[in-house]
PDB file of C-alpha atoms and ligand atoms in Angstrom:
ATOM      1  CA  UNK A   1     -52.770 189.433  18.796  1.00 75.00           C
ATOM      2  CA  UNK A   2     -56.615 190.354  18.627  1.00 74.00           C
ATOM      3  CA  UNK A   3     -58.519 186.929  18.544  1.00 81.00           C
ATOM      4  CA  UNK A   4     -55.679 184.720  19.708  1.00 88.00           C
ATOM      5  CA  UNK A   5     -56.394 182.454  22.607  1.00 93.00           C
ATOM      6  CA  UNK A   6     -52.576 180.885  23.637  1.00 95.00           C
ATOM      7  CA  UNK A   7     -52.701 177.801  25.624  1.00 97.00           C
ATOM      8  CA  UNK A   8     -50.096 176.983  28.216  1.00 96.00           C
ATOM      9  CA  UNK A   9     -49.750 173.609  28.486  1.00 94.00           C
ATOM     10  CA  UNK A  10     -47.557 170.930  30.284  1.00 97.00           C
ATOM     11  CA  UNK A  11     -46.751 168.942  33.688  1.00 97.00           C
ATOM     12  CA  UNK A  12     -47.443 170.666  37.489  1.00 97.00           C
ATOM     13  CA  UNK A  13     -44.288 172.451  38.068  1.00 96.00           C
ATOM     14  CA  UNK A  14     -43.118 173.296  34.254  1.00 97.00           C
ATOM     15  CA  UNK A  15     -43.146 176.968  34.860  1.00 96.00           C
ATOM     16  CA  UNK A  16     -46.675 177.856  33.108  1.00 96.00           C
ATOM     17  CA  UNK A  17     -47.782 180.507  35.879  1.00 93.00           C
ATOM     18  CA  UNK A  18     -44.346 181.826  35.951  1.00 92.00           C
ATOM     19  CA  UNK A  19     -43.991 182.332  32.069  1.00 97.00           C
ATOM     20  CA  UNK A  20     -48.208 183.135  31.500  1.00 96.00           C
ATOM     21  CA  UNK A  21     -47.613 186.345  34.113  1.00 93.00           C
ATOM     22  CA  UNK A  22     -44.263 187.098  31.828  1.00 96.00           C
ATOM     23  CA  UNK A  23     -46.420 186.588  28.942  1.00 96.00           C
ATOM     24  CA  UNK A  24     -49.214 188.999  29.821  1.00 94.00           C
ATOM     25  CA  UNK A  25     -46.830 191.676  30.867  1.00 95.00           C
ATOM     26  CA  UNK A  26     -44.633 192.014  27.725  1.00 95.00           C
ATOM     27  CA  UNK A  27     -47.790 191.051  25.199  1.00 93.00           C
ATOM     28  CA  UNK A  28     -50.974 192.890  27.174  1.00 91.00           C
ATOM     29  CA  UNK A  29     -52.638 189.768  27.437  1.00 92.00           C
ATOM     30  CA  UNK A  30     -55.544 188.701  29.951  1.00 91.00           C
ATOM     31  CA  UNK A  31     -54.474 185.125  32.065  1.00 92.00           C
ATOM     32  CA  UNK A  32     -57.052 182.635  32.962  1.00 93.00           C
ATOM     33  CA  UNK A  33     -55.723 180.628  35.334  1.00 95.00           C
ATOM     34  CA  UNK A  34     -58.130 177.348  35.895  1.00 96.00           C
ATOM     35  CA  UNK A  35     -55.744 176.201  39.252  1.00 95.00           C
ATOM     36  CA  UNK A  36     -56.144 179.704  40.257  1.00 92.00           C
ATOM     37  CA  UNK A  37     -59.939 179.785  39.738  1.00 93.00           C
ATOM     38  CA  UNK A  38     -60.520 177.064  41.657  1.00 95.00           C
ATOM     39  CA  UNK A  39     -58.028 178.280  44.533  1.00 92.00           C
ATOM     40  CA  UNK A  40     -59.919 181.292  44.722  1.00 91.00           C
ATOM     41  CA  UNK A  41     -63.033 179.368  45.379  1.00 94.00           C
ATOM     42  CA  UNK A  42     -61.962 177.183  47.877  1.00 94.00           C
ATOM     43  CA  UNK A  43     -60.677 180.605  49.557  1.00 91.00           C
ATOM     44  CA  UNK A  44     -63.974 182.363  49.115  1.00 95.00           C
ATOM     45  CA  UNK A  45     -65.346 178.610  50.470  1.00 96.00           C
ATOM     46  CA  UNK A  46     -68.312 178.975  48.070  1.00 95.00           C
ATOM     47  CA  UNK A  47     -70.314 176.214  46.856  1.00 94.00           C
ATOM     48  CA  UNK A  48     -67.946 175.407  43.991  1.00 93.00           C
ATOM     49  CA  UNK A  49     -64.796 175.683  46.745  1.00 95.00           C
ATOM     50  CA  UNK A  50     -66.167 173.135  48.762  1.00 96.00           C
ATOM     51  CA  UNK A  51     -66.594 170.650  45.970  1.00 94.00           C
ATOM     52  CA  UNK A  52     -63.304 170.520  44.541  1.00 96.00           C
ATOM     53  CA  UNK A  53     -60.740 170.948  47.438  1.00 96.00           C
ATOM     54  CA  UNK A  54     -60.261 167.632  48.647  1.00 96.00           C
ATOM     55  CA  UNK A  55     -60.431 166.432  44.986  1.00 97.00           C
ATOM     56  CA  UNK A  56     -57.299 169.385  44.466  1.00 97.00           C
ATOM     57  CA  UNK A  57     -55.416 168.427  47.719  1.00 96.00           C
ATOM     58  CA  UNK A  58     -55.595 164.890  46.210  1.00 97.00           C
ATOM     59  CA  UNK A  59     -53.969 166.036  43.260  1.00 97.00           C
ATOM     60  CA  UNK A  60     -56.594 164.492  41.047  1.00 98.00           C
ATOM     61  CA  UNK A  61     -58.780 166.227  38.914  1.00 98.00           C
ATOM     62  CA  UNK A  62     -62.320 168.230  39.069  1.00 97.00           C
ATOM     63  CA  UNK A  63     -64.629 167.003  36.626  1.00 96.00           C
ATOM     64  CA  UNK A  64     -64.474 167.883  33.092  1.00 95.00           C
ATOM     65  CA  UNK A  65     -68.347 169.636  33.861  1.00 93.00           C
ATOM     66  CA  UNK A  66     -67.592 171.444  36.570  1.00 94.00           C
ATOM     67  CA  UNK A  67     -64.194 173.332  35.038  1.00 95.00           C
ATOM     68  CA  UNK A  68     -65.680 173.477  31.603  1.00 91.00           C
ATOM     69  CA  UNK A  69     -68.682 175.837  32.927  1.00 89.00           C
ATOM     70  CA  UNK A  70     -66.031 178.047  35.033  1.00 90.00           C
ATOM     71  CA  UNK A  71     -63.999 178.533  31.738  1.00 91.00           C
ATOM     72  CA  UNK A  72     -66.840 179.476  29.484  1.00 89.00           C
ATOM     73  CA  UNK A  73     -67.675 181.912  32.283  1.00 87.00           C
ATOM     74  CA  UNK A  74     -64.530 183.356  32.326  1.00 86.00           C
ATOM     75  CA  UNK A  75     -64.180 183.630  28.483  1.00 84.00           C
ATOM     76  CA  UNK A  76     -67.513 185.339  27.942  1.00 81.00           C
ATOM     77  CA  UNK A  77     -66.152 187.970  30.518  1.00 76.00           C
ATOM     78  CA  UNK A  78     -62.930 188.237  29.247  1.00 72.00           C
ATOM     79  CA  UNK A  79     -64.775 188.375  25.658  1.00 69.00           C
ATOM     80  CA  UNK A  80     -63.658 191.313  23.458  1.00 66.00           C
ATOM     81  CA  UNK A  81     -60.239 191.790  25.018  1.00 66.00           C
ATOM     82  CA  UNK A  82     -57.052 191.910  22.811  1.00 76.00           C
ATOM     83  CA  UNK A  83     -55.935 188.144  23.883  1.00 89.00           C
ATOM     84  CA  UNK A  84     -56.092 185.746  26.458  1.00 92.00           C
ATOM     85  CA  UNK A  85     -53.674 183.414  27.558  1.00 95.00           C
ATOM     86  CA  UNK A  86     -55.490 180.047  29.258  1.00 95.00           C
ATOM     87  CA  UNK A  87     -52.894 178.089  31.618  1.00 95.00           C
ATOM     88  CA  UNK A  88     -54.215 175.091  33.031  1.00 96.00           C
ATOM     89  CA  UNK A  89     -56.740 173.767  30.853  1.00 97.00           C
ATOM     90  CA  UNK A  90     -57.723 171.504  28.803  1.00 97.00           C
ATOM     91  CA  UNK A  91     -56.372 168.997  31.154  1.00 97.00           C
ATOM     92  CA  UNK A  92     -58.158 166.083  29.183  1.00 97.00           C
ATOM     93  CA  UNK A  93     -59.091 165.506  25.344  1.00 96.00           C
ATOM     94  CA  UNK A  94     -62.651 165.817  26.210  1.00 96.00           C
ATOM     95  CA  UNK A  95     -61.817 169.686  27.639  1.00 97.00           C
ATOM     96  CA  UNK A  96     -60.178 170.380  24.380  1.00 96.00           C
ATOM     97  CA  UNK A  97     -62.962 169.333  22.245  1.00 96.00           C
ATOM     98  CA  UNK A  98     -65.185 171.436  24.380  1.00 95.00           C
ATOM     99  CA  UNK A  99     -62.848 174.281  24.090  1.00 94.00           C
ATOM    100  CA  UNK A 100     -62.579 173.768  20.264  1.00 94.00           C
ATOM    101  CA  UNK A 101     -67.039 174.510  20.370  1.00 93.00           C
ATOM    102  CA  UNK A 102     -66.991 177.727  23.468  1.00 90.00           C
ATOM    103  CA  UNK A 103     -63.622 179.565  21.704  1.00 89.00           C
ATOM    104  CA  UNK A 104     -65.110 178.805  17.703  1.00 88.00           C
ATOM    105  CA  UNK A 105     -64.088 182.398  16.884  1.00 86.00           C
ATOM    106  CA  UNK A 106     -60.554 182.581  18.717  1.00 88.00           C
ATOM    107  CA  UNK A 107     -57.088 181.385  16.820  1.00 89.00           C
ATOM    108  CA  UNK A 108     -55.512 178.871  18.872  1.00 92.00           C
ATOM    109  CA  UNK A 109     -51.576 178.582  19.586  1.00 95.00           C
ATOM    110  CA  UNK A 110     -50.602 175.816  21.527  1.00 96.00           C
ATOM    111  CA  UNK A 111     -47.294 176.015  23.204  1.00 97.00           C
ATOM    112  CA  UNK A 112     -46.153 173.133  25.323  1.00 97.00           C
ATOM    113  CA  UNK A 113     -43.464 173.430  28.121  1.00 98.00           C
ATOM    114  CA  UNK A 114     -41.758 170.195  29.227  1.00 97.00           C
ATOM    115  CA  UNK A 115     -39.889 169.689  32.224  1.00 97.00           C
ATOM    116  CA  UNK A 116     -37.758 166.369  33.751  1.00 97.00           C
ATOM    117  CA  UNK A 117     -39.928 165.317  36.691  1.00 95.00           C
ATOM    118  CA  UNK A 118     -36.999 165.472  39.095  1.00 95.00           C
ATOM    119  CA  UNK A 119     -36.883 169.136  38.148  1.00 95.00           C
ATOM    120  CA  UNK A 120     -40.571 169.735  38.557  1.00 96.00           C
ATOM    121  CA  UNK A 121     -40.304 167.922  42.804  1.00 95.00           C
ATOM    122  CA  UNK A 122     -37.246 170.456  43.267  1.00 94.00           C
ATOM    123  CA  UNK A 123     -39.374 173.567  42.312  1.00 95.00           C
ATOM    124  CA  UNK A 124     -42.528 172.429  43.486  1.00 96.00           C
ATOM    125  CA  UNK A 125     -40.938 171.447  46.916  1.00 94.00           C
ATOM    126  CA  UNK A 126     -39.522 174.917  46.796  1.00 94.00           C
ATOM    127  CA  UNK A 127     -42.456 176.964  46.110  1.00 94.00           C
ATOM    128  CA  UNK A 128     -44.265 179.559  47.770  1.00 95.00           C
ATOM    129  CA  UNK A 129     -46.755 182.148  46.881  1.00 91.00           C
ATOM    130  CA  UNK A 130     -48.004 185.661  48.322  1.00 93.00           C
ATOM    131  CA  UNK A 131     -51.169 185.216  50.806  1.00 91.00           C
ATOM    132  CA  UNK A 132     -51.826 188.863  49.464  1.00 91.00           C
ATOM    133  CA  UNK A 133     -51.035 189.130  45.796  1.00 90.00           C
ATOM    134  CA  UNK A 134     -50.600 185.895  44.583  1.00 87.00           C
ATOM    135  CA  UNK A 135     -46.762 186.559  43.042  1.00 88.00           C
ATOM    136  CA  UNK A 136     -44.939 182.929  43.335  1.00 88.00           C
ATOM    137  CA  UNK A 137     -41.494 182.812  44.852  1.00 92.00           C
ATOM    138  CA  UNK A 138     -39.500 179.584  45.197  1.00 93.00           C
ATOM    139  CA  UNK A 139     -36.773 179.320  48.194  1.00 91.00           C
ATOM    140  CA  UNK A 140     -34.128 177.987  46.351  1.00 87.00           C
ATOM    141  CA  UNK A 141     -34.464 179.268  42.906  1.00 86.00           C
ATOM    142  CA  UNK A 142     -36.305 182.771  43.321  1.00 85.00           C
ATOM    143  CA  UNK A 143     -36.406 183.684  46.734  1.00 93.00           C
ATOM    144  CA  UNK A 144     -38.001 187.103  48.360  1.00 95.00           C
ATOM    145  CA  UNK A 145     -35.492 189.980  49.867  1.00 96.00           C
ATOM    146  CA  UNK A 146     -36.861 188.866  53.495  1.00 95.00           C
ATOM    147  CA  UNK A 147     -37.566 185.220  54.577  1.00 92.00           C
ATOM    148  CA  UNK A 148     -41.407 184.412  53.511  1.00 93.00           C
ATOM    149  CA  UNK A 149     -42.174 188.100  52.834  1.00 96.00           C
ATOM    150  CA  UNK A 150     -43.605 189.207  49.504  1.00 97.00           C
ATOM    151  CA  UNK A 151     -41.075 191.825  48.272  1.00 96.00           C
ATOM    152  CA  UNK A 152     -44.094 192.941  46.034  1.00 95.00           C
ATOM    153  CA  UNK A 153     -46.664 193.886  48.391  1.00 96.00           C
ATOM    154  CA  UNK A 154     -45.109 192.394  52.348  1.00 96.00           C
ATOM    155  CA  UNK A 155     -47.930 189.845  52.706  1.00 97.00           C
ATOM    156  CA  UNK A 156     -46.838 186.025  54.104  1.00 97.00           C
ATOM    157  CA  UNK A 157     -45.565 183.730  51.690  1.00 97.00           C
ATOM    158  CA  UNK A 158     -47.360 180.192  51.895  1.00 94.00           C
ATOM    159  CA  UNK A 159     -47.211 176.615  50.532  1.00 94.00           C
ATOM    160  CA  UNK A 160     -49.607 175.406  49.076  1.00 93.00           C
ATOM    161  CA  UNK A 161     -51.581 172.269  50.161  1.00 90.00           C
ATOM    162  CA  UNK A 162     -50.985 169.999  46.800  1.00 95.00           C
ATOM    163  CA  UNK A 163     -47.040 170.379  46.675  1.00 96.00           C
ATOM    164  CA  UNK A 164     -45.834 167.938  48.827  1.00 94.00           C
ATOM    165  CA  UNK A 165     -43.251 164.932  47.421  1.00 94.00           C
ATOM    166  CA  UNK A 166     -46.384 162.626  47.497  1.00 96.00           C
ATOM    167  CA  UNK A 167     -49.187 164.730  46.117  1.00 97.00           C
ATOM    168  CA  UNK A 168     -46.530 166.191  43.610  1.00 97.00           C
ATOM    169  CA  UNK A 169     -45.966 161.971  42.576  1.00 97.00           C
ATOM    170  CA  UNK A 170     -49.781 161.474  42.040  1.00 97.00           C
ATOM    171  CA  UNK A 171     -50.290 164.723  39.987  1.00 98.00           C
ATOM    172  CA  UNK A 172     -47.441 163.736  37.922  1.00 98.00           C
ATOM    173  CA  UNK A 173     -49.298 160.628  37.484  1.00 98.00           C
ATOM    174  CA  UNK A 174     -52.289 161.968  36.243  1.00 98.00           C
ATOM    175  CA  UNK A 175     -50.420 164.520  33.806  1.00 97.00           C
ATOM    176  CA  UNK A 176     -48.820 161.372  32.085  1.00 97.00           C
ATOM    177  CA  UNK A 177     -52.570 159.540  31.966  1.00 97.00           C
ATOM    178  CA  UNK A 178     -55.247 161.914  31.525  1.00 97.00           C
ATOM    179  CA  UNK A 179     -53.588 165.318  30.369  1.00 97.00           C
ATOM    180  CA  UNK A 180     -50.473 164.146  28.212  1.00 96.00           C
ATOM    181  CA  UNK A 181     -52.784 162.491  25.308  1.00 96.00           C
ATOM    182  CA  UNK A 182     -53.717 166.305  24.389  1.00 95.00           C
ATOM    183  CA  UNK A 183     -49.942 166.738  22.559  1.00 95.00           C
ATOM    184  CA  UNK A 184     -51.256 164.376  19.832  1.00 94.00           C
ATOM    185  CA  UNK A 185     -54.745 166.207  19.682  1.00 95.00           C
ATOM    186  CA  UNK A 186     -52.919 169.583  18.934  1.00 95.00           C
ATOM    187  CA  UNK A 187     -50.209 168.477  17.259  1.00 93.00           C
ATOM    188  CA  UNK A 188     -52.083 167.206  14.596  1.00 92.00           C
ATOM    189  CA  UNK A 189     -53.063 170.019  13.889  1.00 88.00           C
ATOM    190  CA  UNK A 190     -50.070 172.053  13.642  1.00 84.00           C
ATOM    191  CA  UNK A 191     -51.054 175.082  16.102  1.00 87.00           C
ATOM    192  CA  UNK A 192     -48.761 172.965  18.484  1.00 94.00           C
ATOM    193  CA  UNK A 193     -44.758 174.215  19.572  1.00 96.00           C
ATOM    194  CA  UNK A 194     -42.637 172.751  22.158  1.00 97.00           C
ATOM    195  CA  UNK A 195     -40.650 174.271  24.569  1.00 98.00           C
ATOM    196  CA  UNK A 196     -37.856 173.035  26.910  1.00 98.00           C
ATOM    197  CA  UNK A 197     -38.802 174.249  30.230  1.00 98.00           C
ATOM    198  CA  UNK A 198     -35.702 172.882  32.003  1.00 97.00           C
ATOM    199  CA  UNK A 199     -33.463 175.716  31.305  1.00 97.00           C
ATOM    200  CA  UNK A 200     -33.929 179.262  33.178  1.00 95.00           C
ATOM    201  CA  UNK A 201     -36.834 181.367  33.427  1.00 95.00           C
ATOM    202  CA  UNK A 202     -35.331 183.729  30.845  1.00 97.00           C
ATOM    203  CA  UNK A 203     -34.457 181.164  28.511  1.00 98.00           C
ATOM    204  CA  UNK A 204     -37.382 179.613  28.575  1.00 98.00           C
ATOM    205  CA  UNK A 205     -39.315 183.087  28.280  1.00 98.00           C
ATOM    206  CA  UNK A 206     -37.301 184.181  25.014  1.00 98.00           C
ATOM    207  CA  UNK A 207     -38.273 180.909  23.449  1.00 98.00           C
ATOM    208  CA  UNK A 208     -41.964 181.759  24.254  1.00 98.00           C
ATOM    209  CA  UNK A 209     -41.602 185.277  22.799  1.00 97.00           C
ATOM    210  CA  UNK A 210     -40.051 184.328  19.590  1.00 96.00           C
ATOM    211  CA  UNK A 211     -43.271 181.539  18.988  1.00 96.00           C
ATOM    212  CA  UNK A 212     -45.745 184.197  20.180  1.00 94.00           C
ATOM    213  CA  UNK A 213     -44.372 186.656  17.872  1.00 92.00           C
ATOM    214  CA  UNK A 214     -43.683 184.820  14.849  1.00 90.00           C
ATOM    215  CA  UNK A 215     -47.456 183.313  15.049  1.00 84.00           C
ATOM    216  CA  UNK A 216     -49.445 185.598  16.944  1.00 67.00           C
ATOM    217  CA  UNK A 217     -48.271 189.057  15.998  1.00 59.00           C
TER     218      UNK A 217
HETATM  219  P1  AP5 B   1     -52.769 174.234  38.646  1.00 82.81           P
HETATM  220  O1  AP5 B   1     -52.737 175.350  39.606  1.00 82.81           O
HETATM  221  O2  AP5 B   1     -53.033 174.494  37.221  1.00 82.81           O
HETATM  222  O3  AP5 B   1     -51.457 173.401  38.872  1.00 82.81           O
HETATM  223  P2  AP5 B   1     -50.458 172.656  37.860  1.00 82.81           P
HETATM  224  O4  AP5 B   1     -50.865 172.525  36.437  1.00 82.81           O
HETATM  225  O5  AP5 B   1     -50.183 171.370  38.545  1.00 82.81           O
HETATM  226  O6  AP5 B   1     -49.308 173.607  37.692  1.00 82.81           O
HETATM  227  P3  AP5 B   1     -48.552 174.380  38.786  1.00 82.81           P
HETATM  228  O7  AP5 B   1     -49.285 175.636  39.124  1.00 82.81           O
HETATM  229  O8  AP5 B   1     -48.180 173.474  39.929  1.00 82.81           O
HETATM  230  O9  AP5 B   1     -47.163 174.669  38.061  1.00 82.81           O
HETATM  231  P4  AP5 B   1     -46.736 175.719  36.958  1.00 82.81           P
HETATM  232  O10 AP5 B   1     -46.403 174.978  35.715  1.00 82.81           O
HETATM  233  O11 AP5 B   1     -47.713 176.862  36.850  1.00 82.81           O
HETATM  234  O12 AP5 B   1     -45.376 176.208  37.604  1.00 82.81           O
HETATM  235  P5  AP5 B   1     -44.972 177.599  38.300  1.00 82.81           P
HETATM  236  O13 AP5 B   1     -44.801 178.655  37.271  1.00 82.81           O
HETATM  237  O14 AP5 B   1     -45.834 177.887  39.463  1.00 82.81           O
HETATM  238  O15 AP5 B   1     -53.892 173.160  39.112  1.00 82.81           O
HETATM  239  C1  AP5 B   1     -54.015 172.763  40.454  1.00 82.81           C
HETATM  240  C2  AP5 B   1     -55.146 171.737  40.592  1.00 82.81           C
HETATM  241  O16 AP5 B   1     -56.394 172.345  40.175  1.00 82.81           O
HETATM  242  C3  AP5 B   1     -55.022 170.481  39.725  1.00 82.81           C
HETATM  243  O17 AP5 B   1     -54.209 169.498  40.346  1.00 82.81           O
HETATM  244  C4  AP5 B   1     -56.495 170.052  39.619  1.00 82.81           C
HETATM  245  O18 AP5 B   1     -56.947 169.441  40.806  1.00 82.81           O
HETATM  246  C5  AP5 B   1     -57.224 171.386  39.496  1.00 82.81           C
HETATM  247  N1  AP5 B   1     -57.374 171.820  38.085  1.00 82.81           N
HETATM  248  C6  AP5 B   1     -56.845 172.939  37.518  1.00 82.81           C
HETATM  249  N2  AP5 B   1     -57.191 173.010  36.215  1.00 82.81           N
HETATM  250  C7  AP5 B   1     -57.969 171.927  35.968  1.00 82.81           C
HETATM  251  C8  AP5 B   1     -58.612 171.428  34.794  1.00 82.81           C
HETATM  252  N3  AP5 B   1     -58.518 172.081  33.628  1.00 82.81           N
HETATM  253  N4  AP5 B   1     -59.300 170.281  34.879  1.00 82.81           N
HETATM  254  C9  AP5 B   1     -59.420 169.601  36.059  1.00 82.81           C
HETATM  255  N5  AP5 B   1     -58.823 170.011  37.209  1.00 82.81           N
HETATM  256  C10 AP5 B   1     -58.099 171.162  37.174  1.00 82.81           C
HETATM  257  O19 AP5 B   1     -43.495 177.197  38.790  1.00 82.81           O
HETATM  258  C11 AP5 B   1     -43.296 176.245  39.816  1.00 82.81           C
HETATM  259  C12 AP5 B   1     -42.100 176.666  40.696  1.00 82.81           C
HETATM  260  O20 AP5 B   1     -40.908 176.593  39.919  1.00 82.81           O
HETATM  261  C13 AP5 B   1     -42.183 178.114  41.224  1.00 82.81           C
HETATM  262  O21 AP5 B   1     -41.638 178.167  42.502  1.00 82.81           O
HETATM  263  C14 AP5 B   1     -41.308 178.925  40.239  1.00 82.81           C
HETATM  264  O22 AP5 B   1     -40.713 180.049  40.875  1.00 82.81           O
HETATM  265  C15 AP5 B   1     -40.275 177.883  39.814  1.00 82.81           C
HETATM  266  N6  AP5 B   1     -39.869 178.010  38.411  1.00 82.81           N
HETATM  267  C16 AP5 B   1     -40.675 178.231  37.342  1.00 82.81           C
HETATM  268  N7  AP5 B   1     -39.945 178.220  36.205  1.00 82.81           N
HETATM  269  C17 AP5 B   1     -38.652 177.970  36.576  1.00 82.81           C
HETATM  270  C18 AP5 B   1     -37.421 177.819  35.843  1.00 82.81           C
HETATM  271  N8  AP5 B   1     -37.368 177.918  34.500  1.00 82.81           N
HETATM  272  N9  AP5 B   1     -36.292 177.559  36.538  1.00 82.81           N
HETATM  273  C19 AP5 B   1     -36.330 177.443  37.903  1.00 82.81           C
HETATM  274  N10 AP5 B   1     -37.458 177.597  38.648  1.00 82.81           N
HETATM  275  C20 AP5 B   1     -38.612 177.842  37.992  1.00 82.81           C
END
C-alpha cells in the first residue's frame, strides 16, 4: 500500500465520499477530498473561499489552476504517509496530466464508480451532512437515530447548497462534458477498474476491497 495514490472517480452522487471514508478505515489510508477542500474554504471565507463559491453553488467547476495548486499542497503534506486516497479530482484531462507530473513517484489505481443519474437526484436530494464532523447521512437511505442529529458527535445535519434537482442537472452536465473524457485517459493505460455503484453501500464497498487488494496490497 506504501506509494499508492487510489483515485476515486465518477458522477456527483456515485457514493465516492461514502466508500473513500470506508476505504481509509479498513486500509489506513489518508483522504483528500478536493469538494471538501474547497468547502472548508468557503467556511473559513478565506481568499480562496470567496473565489470559488458561487462558481460551486453553480455546480460548475473552479479552474484547473486554482485546484491544481490546493492538491499539490495537500500531497506534499500528506507526503510520506502509507497511501492516499484522492476523491474528487482530476475532474478534467488537463488535471490528470498535471497529476501524472506532481504524483511522478506514486502508483496510480484508478477505480471508477458509476451510477444511473436517476439514482444519483434520489441520493443527492436526500443528503445531509454533520455541521460538526462532517459524517454524511441521507434521509431516505441512511438516516441518523434522531431527525437531523449527527448520531456521531449531536451536531445539526445540513444540506448542502449545490444539491438541489437543478444544480444536481447542471453538475451532471458537466460530469458527462468535462470530467467523463478521463475514463479513456486511464483506461488506456490499464490502472483503470469499474465499479457499479448502483447496488448498496456494502456491495459496492466489497467490490472496492477486492480491486484494492488484489492491486494495491
Ligand atoms: P465534490 O464535493 O467532489 O462533489 P461531487 O463529485 O459532485 O460528489 P459528491 O460529493 O456530490 O458525491 P459522492 O460521489 O461523494 O457521493 P456521497 O458518498 O456523498 O465537489 C463539489 C464541487 O467542488 C464541484 O461541483 C466543483 O465546483 C468543485 N470541485 C471539486 N473538485 C474539483 C476539481 N477537481 N476541479 C474543479 N472543481 C472541483 O453519496 C451521496 C449520497 O448518497 C449520500 O447521502 C450517501 O449517504 C448516499 N449513498 C452513497 N452511496 C450509496 C449507495 N450505494 N446506496 C444508497 N445511498 C448511497
Amino acid at each position: 500500500m506504501e506509494g499508492s495514490l487510489i483515485i476515486i472517480f465518477g458522477p456527483p452522487g456515485a457514493g465516492k465520499g461514502t466508500q473513500a471514508e470506508r476505504l481509509v478505515e479498513r486500509f489506513g489510508l489518508v483522504h483528500l477530498s478536493t469538494g471538501d477542500m474547497l468547502r472548508a474554504e468557503v467556511a473559513r471565507g478565506s481568499e480562496i473561499g470567496r473565489q470559488v463559491q458561487q462558481v460551486m453553488e453553480a455546480g460548475e467547476l473552479v479552474s484547473d489552476e486554482l485546484i491544481s495548486k490546493l492538491v499539490a499542497d495537500n500531497l506534499t503534506r500528506a507526503n510520506g504517509a502509507r497511501g492516499m486516497i484522492l476523491d474528487g479530482y482530476p475532474r478534467t484531462v488537463d488535471q490528470a496530466r498535471y497529476l501524472d507530473v506532481v504524483a511522478a513517484d506514486r502508483n496510480l489505481l484508478v477505480i471508477a464508480i458509476e451510477a444511473d443519474e436517476q439514482e444519483i437526484q434520489r441520493r443527492l436530494g436526500g443528503r445531509r451532512f454533520c455541521s460538526g464532523c462532517g459524517k454524511i447521512y441521507n434521509v431516505r437511505l441512511a438516516p441518523p437515530a434522531a431527525p437531523e442529529t449527527c448520531d456521531a458527535c449531536g451536531a445539526d445535519l445540513v444540506q448542502r447548497s449545490d444539491d438541489s434537482e437543478e444544480v444536481v442537472a447542471e453538475r451532471l452536465k458537466v460530469y458527462r462534458e468535462q470530467t467523463r473524457p478521463i475514463a479513456d485517459f486511464y483506461a488506456a493505460r490499464g490502472n483503470y477498474y469499474v465499479v457499479d455503484g448502483n447496488r448498496s453501500v456494502e456491495e459496492v464497498f466489497s467490490a472496492l476491497e477486492r480491486i484494492v487488494e488484489s492491486v494495491a496490497a
